[in-house]
Every structure is written in structure tokens, then in C-alpha cells.
Amino acid sequence: MKSPQFWLKQLRDLALISIVFYVMGSYLQRDMVTGPAPALSGIAIDGSQLALSTNNTTPTLVYFWGTWCPVCRITSPMVESVSESHRVISVAVASGSDTEVQSFMAEHQYHFPVLNDDNGAQSHAWGAMAFPAIYIVDNEGQIRYVTSGVTSTLGMKFRLWLAKF
């Protein structure tokens, strides 16, 4: 049986690790836009017109990512899962030509819509400086939640659900 001292040290260490992760997350999210969502539109890599509209009937997950981003490789399969039941607009940042992004999407069997932000204008307008960056936009065009780094499918779906209210 472990002593109370052992458990107090474990609790202390867990609290310190939690604080470090909270501070790091806050630092990475410092530039992310909140409030009214900036304009987001363009020709998707498949040639279709893609736009974030303020008159949607459901919230939208806006996902900034890169083919070069190791953390995005963990998050993108979860975004793919979310896109099967929720509206997703993704923005590939500094990831090459439309053809290169299409090849990446096909290779990984991703089907969510993608705008190619090869010059960084969209990510800059949204304050997405740490990747992946995820925004939940409600049906009135307000950014309700922001996060950067790894997040779970359940976390994204839960925030999308909360944005309905």
C-alpha cells in the first residue's frame, strides 16, 4: 500500500503538468480570432465553390491544417469522422498546389472540403498561427469555441452540439 506522501506527490505532479499544458495551450491560442467569424470563401481543391455562410442552420467546424504538420496527421482522421455528420470547412495552409493537396487527401482517404491557403491569407485573417487550429462557428456566424493542437472526435462533436444553443 502506498503512503499518503506518495499520493500527495503524484497529485502535485499532475497539477503541475496540467498547469503547464494550460499555459502552453493559452499561448498557442493567443492570436486566434473570436467573436464574428472572418470571411472564408474560395474555390475548393475539387473545383467547387466553398463559403462559410452566416445563415447556416447548423454550426460549422473550421479546420486549419497542413500536410506538413505532424499533429494534423493525428487530428485529421478525427475531423474526417466529424465531417460525416457535421459541416466542416478545412483550410490547407502552405501545403503545396491543389494537385498536391488532392493527392494527400486521396492517399489518406479524407473527404472533407478543402480550401488551399497557399499564401497564408486565410490563416492570417483567422489568427491561426499554431496548427491544427479548430474553430466552431455557430449558425449566426459567431466563433463559439477555438482550440489548437490535438483534440478528440468527441470533443469536436460536443462543441458543435453546444454551439446550437
PDB file of C-alpha atoms in Angstrom:
ATOM      1  CA  MET A   1       0.000   0.000   0.000  1.00  0.00           C
ATOM      2  CA  LYS A   2       1.303   3.430  -0.977  1.00  0.00           C
ATOM      3  CA  SER A   3       1.738   6.080   1.683  1.00  0.00           C
ATOM      4  CA  PRO A   4      -0.258   9.322   1.724  1.00  0.00           C
ATOM      5  CA  GLN A   5       3.018  11.153   0.936  1.00  0.00           C
ATOM      6  CA  PHE A   6       3.303   9.198  -2.323  1.00  0.00           C
ATOM      7  CA  TRP A   7      -0.227  10.167  -3.396  1.00  0.00           C
ATOM      8  CA  LEU A   8       0.306  13.816  -2.458  1.00  0.00           C
ATOM      9  CA  LYS A   9       3.433  13.912  -4.647  1.00  0.00           C
ATOM     10  CA  GLN A  10       1.514  12.304  -7.506  1.00  0.00           C
ATOM     11  CA  LEU A  11      -1.283  14.846  -7.140  1.00  0.00           C
ATOM     12  CA  ARG A  12       1.228  17.716  -7.036  1.00  0.00           C
ATOM     13  CA  ASP A  13       2.955  16.456 -10.199  1.00  0.00           C
ATOM     14  CA  LEU A  14      -0.366  16.047 -12.001  1.00  0.00           C
ATOM     15  CA  ALA A  15      -1.381  19.588 -11.027  1.00  0.00           C
ATOM     16  CA  LEU A  16       1.941  20.999 -12.297  1.00  0.00           C
ATOM     17  CA  ILE A  17       1.667  19.131 -15.607  1.00  0.00           C
ATOM     18  CA  SER A  18      -1.925  20.351 -16.016  1.00  0.00           C
ATOM     19  CA  ILE A  19      -0.859  23.948 -15.397  1.00  0.00           C
ATOM     20  CA  VAL A  20       1.977  23.670 -17.940  1.00  0.00           C
ATOM     21  CA  PHE A  21      -0.398  22.299 -20.603  1.00  0.00           C
ATOM     22  CA  TYR A  22      -2.967  25.013 -19.846  1.00  0.00           C
ATOM     23  CA  VAL A  23      -0.357  27.768 -20.176  1.00  0.00           C
ATOM     24  CA  MET A  24       1.019  26.266 -23.419  1.00  0.00           C
ATOM     25  CA  GLY A  25      -2.497  25.981 -24.872  1.00  0.00           C
ATOM     26  CA  SER A  26      -3.330  29.548 -23.931  1.00  0.00           C
ATOM     27  CA  TYR A  27      -0.100  30.767 -25.520  1.00  0.00           C
ATOM     28  CA  LEU A  28      -0.745  28.874 -28.771  1.00  0.00           C
ATOM     29  CA  GLN A  29      -4.313  30.200 -28.955  1.00  0.00           C
ATOM     30  CA  ARG A  30      -3.456  33.841 -28.188  1.00  0.00           C
ATOM     31  CA  ASP A  31      -3.846  35.033 -31.802  1.00  0.00           C
ATOM     32  CA  MET A  32      -6.956  33.004 -32.658  1.00  0.00           C
ATOM     33  CA  VAL A  33      -9.876  35.235 -33.631  1.00  0.00           C
ATOM     34  CA  THR A  34     -13.024  35.189 -31.515  1.00  0.00           C
ATOM     35  CA  GLY A  35     -16.370  36.925 -31.978  1.00  0.00           C
ATOM     36  CA  PRO A  36     -17.707  37.355 -35.526  1.00  0.00           C
ATOM     37  CA  ALA A  37     -16.105  34.874 -37.922  1.00  0.00           C
ATOM     38  CA  PRO A  38     -13.969  36.462 -40.657  1.00  0.00           C
ATOM     39  CA  ALA A  39     -14.966  35.853 -44.255  1.00  0.00           C
ATOM     40  CA  LEU A  40     -13.986  32.444 -45.558  1.00  0.00           C
ATOM     41  CA  SER A  41     -14.652  31.529 -49.162  1.00  0.00           C
ATOM     42  CA  GLY A  42     -12.981  30.375 -52.319  1.00  0.00           C
ATOM     43  CA  ILE A  43     -12.672  27.605 -54.843  1.00  0.00           C
ATOM     44  CA  ALA A  44     -12.098  24.274 -53.112  1.00  0.00           C
ATOM     45  CA  ILE A  45      -9.423  21.905 -54.406  1.00  0.00           C
ATOM     46  CA  ASP A  46     -12.163  19.882 -56.139  1.00  0.00           C
ATOM     47  CA  GLY A  47     -13.260  22.985 -58.105  1.00  0.00           C
ATOM     48  CA  SER A  48     -16.458  23.645 -56.146  1.00  0.00           C
ATOM     49  CA  GLN A  49     -17.311  26.982 -54.534  1.00  0.00           C
ATOM     50  CA  LEU A  50     -16.912  26.842 -50.761  1.00  0.00           C
ATOM     51  CA  ALA A  51     -18.007  29.532 -48.301  1.00  0.00           C
ATOM     52  CA  LEU A  52     -18.748  29.984 -44.639  1.00  0.00           C
ATOM     53  CA  SER A  53     -22.227  31.443 -44.529  1.00  0.00           C
ATOM     54  CA  THR A  54     -23.843  33.308 -41.642  1.00  0.00           C
ATOM     55  CA  ASN A  55     -27.242  31.800 -42.403  1.00  0.00           C
ATOM     56  CA  ASN A  56     -26.377  28.157 -41.811  1.00  0.00           C
ATOM     57  CA  THR A  57     -28.879  26.077 -39.913  1.00  0.00           C
ATOM     58  CA  THR A  58     -26.126  24.181 -38.094  1.00  0.00           C
ATOM     59  CA  PRO A  59     -22.725  25.076 -36.631  1.00  0.00           C
ATOM     60  CA  THR A  60     -19.593  24.659 -38.751  1.00  0.00           C
ATOM     61  CA  LEU A  61     -16.204  23.304 -37.794  1.00  0.00           C
ATOM     62  CA  VAL A  62     -13.444  25.334 -39.479  1.00  0.00           C
ATOM     63  CA  TYR A  63     -10.177  23.390 -39.528  1.00  0.00           C
ATOM     64  CA  PHE A  64      -6.801  24.958 -40.399  1.00  0.00           C
ATOM     65  CA  TRP A  65      -4.151  22.317 -41.038  1.00  0.00           C
ATOM     66  CA  GLY A  66      -1.137  21.419 -43.149  1.00  0.00           C
ATOM     67  CA  THR A  67       0.106  18.332 -44.949  1.00  0.00           C
ATOM     68  CA  TRP A  68       3.480  19.027 -43.312  1.00  0.00           C
ATOM     69  CA  CYS A  69       2.056  19.148 -39.759  1.00  0.00           C
ATOM     70  CA  PRO A  70       2.673  16.027 -37.625  1.00  0.00           C
ATOM     71  CA  VAL A  71      -0.061  16.925 -35.113  1.00  0.00           C
ATOM     72  CA  CYS A  72      -2.517  17.419 -38.005  1.00  0.00           C
ATOM     73  CA  ARG A  73      -1.866  13.807 -39.026  1.00  0.00           C
ATOM     74  CA  ILE A  74      -3.338  12.791 -35.671  1.00  0.00           C
ATOM     75  CA  THR A  75      -6.267  15.234 -35.804  1.00  0.00           C
ATOM     76  CA  SER A  76      -7.284  14.916 -39.483  1.00  0.00           C
ATOM     77  CA  PRO A  77      -8.766  11.390 -39.161  1.00  0.00           C
ATOM     78  CA  MET A  78     -10.939  12.705 -36.339  1.00  0.00           C
ATOM     79  CA  VAL A  79     -12.020  15.678 -38.465  1.00  0.00           C
ATOM     80  CA  GLU A  80     -12.881  13.194 -41.232  1.00  0.00           C
ATOM     81  CA  SER A  81     -15.106  11.352 -38.765  1.00  0.00           C
ATOM     82  CA  VAL A  82     -16.791  14.591 -37.657  1.00  0.00           C
ATOM     83  CA  SER A  83     -17.352  15.607 -41.305  1.00  0.00           C
ATOM     84  CA  GLU A  84     -19.588  12.577 -41.829  1.00  0.00           C
ATOM     85  CA  SER A  85     -22.287  14.121 -39.617  1.00  0.00           C
ATOM     86  CA  HIS A  86     -21.404  17.840 -39.322  1.00  0.00           C
ATOM     87  CA  ARG A  87     -20.496  20.719 -41.623  1.00  0.00           C
ATOM     88  CA  VAL A  88     -16.719  21.081 -41.962  1.00  0.00           C
ATOM     89  CA  ILE A  89     -14.658  23.570 -43.937  1.00  0.00           C
ATOM     90  CA  SER A  90     -10.948  22.920 -43.887  1.00  0.00           C
ATOM     91  CA  VAL A  91      -8.094  25.158 -44.953  1.00  0.00           C
ATOM     92  CA  ALA A  92      -4.793  23.581 -46.005  1.00  0.00           C
ATOM     93  CA  VAL A  93      -2.043  26.043 -45.083  1.00  0.00           C
ATOM     94  CA  ALA A  94       1.257  26.155 -47.023  1.00  0.00           C
ATOM     95  CA  SER A  95       0.663  22.624 -48.296  1.00  0.00           C
ATOM     96  CA  GLY A  96       1.524  22.963 -51.976  1.00  0.00           C
ATOM     97  CA  SER A  97      -0.612  23.106 -55.090  1.00  0.00           C
ATOM     98  CA  ASP A  98      -4.229  21.961 -55.327  1.00  0.00           C
ATOM     99  CA  THR A  99      -2.980  18.794 -57.030  1.00  0.00           C
ATOM    100  CA  GLU A 100      -0.548  18.074 -54.183  1.00  0.00           C
ATOM    101  CA  VAL A 101      -3.263  18.605 -51.560  1.00  0.00           C
ATOM    102  CA  GLN A 102      -5.660  16.410 -53.567  1.00  0.00           C
ATOM    103  CA  SER A 103      -3.023  13.651 -53.663  1.00  0.00           C
ATOM    104  CA  PHE A 104      -2.560  13.910 -49.904  1.00  0.00           C
ATOM    105  CA  MET A 105      -6.330  13.753 -49.345  1.00  0.00           C
ATOM    106  CA  ALA A 106      -6.678  10.707 -51.621  1.00  0.00           C
ATOM    107  CA  GLU A 107      -3.708   8.943 -50.029  1.00  0.00           C
ATOM    108  CA  HIS A 108      -5.245   9.328 -46.561  1.00  0.00           C
ATOM    109  CA  GLN A 109      -8.847   8.791 -47.732  1.00  0.00           C
ATOM    110  CA  TYR A 110     -10.064  12.164 -46.443  1.00  0.00           C
ATOM    111  CA  HIS A 111     -13.216  13.603 -47.965  1.00  0.00           C
ATOM    112  CA  PHE A 112     -13.809  16.851 -46.068  1.00  0.00           C
ATOM    113  CA  PRO A 113     -13.842  20.000 -48.237  1.00  0.00           C
ATOM    114  CA  VAL A 114     -10.555  21.879 -48.539  1.00  0.00           C
ATOM    115  CA  LEU A 115      -9.612  25.434 -49.440  1.00  0.00           C
ATOM    116  CA  ASN A 116      -5.939  25.780 -50.361  1.00  0.00           C
ATOM    117  CA  ASP A 117      -4.363  28.671 -48.443  1.00  0.00           C
ATOM    118  CA  ASP A 118      -1.025  28.585 -50.239  1.00  0.00           C
ATOM    119  CA  ASN A 119      -0.233  32.233 -49.469  1.00  0.00           C
ATOM    120  CA  GLY A 120      -1.427  32.199 -45.829  1.00  0.00           C
ATOM    121  CA  ALA A 121      -4.040  34.943 -46.247  1.00  0.00           C
ATOM    122  CA  GLN A 122      -6.947  32.928 -44.791  1.00  0.00           C
ATOM    123  CA  SER A 123      -4.979  31.592 -41.817  1.00  0.00           C
ATOM    124  CA  HIS A 124      -3.651  35.079 -41.069  1.00  0.00           C
ATOM    125  CA  ALA A 125      -7.167  36.584 -41.147  1.00  0.00           C
ATOM    126  CA  TRP A 126      -8.344  33.967 -38.653  1.00  0.00           C
ATOM    127  CA  GLY A 127      -5.256  34.235 -36.431  1.00  0.00           C
ATOM    128  CA  ALA A 128      -4.401  30.583 -36.991  1.00  0.00           C
ATOM    129  CA  MET A 129      -0.694  30.541 -36.193  1.00  0.00           C
ATOM    130  CA  ALA A 130      -0.415  27.157 -34.403  1.00  0.00           C
ATOM    131  CA  PHE A 131      -1.640  24.064 -36.227  1.00  0.00           C
ATOM    132  CA  PRO A 132      -4.009  22.430 -36.269  1.00  0.00           C
ATOM    133  CA  ALA A 133      -6.372  25.264 -35.375  1.00  0.00           C
ATOM    134  CA  ILE A 134     -10.053  24.483 -34.932  1.00  0.00           C
ATOM    135  CA  TYR A 135     -12.904  26.971 -34.740  1.00  0.00           C
ATOM    136  CA  ILE A 136     -16.550  26.192 -34.035  1.00  0.00           C
ATOM    137  CA  VAL A 137     -18.781  28.782 -35.737  1.00  0.00           C
ATOM    138  CA  ASP A 138     -22.449  28.902 -34.750  1.00  0.00           C
ATOM    139  CA  ASN A 139     -25.329  29.384 -37.185  1.00  0.00           C
ATOM    140  CA  GLU A 140     -25.189  33.180 -36.658  1.00  0.00           C
ATOM    141  CA  GLY A 141     -21.552  33.445 -37.754  1.00  0.00           C
ATOM    142  CA  GLN A 142     -20.085  33.808 -34.244  1.00  0.00           C
ATOM    143  CA  ILE A 143     -16.972  31.870 -33.265  1.00  0.00           C
ATOM    144  CA  ARG A 144     -18.046  29.989 -30.162  1.00  0.00           C
ATOM    145  CA  TYR A 145     -15.000  27.792 -29.470  1.00  0.00           C
ATOM    146  CA  VAL A 146     -11.351  27.735 -30.500  1.00  0.00           C
ATOM    147  CA  THR A 147      -8.658  25.175 -29.919  1.00  0.00           C
ATOM    148  CA  SER A 148      -5.258  24.304 -31.300  1.00  0.00           C
ATOM    149  CA  GLY A 149      -3.338  21.073 -31.214  1.00  0.00           C
ATOM    150  CA  VAL A 150      -4.757  17.606 -30.795  1.00  0.00           C
ATOM    151  CA  THR A 151      -8.404  17.311 -29.880  1.00  0.00           C
ATOM    152  CA  SER A 152     -10.777  14.371 -29.874  1.00  0.00           C
ATOM    153  CA  THR A 153     -13.698  13.474 -32.103  1.00  0.00           C
ATOM    154  CA  LEU A 154     -15.941  13.550 -29.055  1.00  0.00           C
ATOM    155  CA  GLY A 155     -14.610  16.987 -28.060  1.00  0.00           C
ATOM    156  CA  MET A 156     -15.300  18.432 -31.517  1.00  0.00           C
ATOM    157  CA  LYS A 157     -18.790  16.900 -31.706  1.00  0.00           C
ATOM    158  CA  PHE A 158     -19.604  18.108 -28.192  1.00  0.00           C
ATOM    159  CA  ARG A 159     -18.556  21.697 -29.018  1.00  0.00           C
ATOM    160  CA  LEU A 160     -20.584  21.562 -32.252  1.00  0.00           C
ATOM    161  CA  TRP A 161     -23.595  20.389 -30.250  1.00  0.00           C
ATOM    162  CA  LEU A 162     -23.126  23.139 -27.632  1.00  0.00           C
ATOM    163  CA  ALA A 163     -22.898  25.769 -30.402  1.00  0.00           C
ATOM    164  CA  LYS A 164     -26.517  25.045 -31.318  1.00  0.00           C
ATOM    165  CA  PHE A 165     -27.718  26.699 -28.102  1.00  0.00           C
TER     166      PHE A 165
END
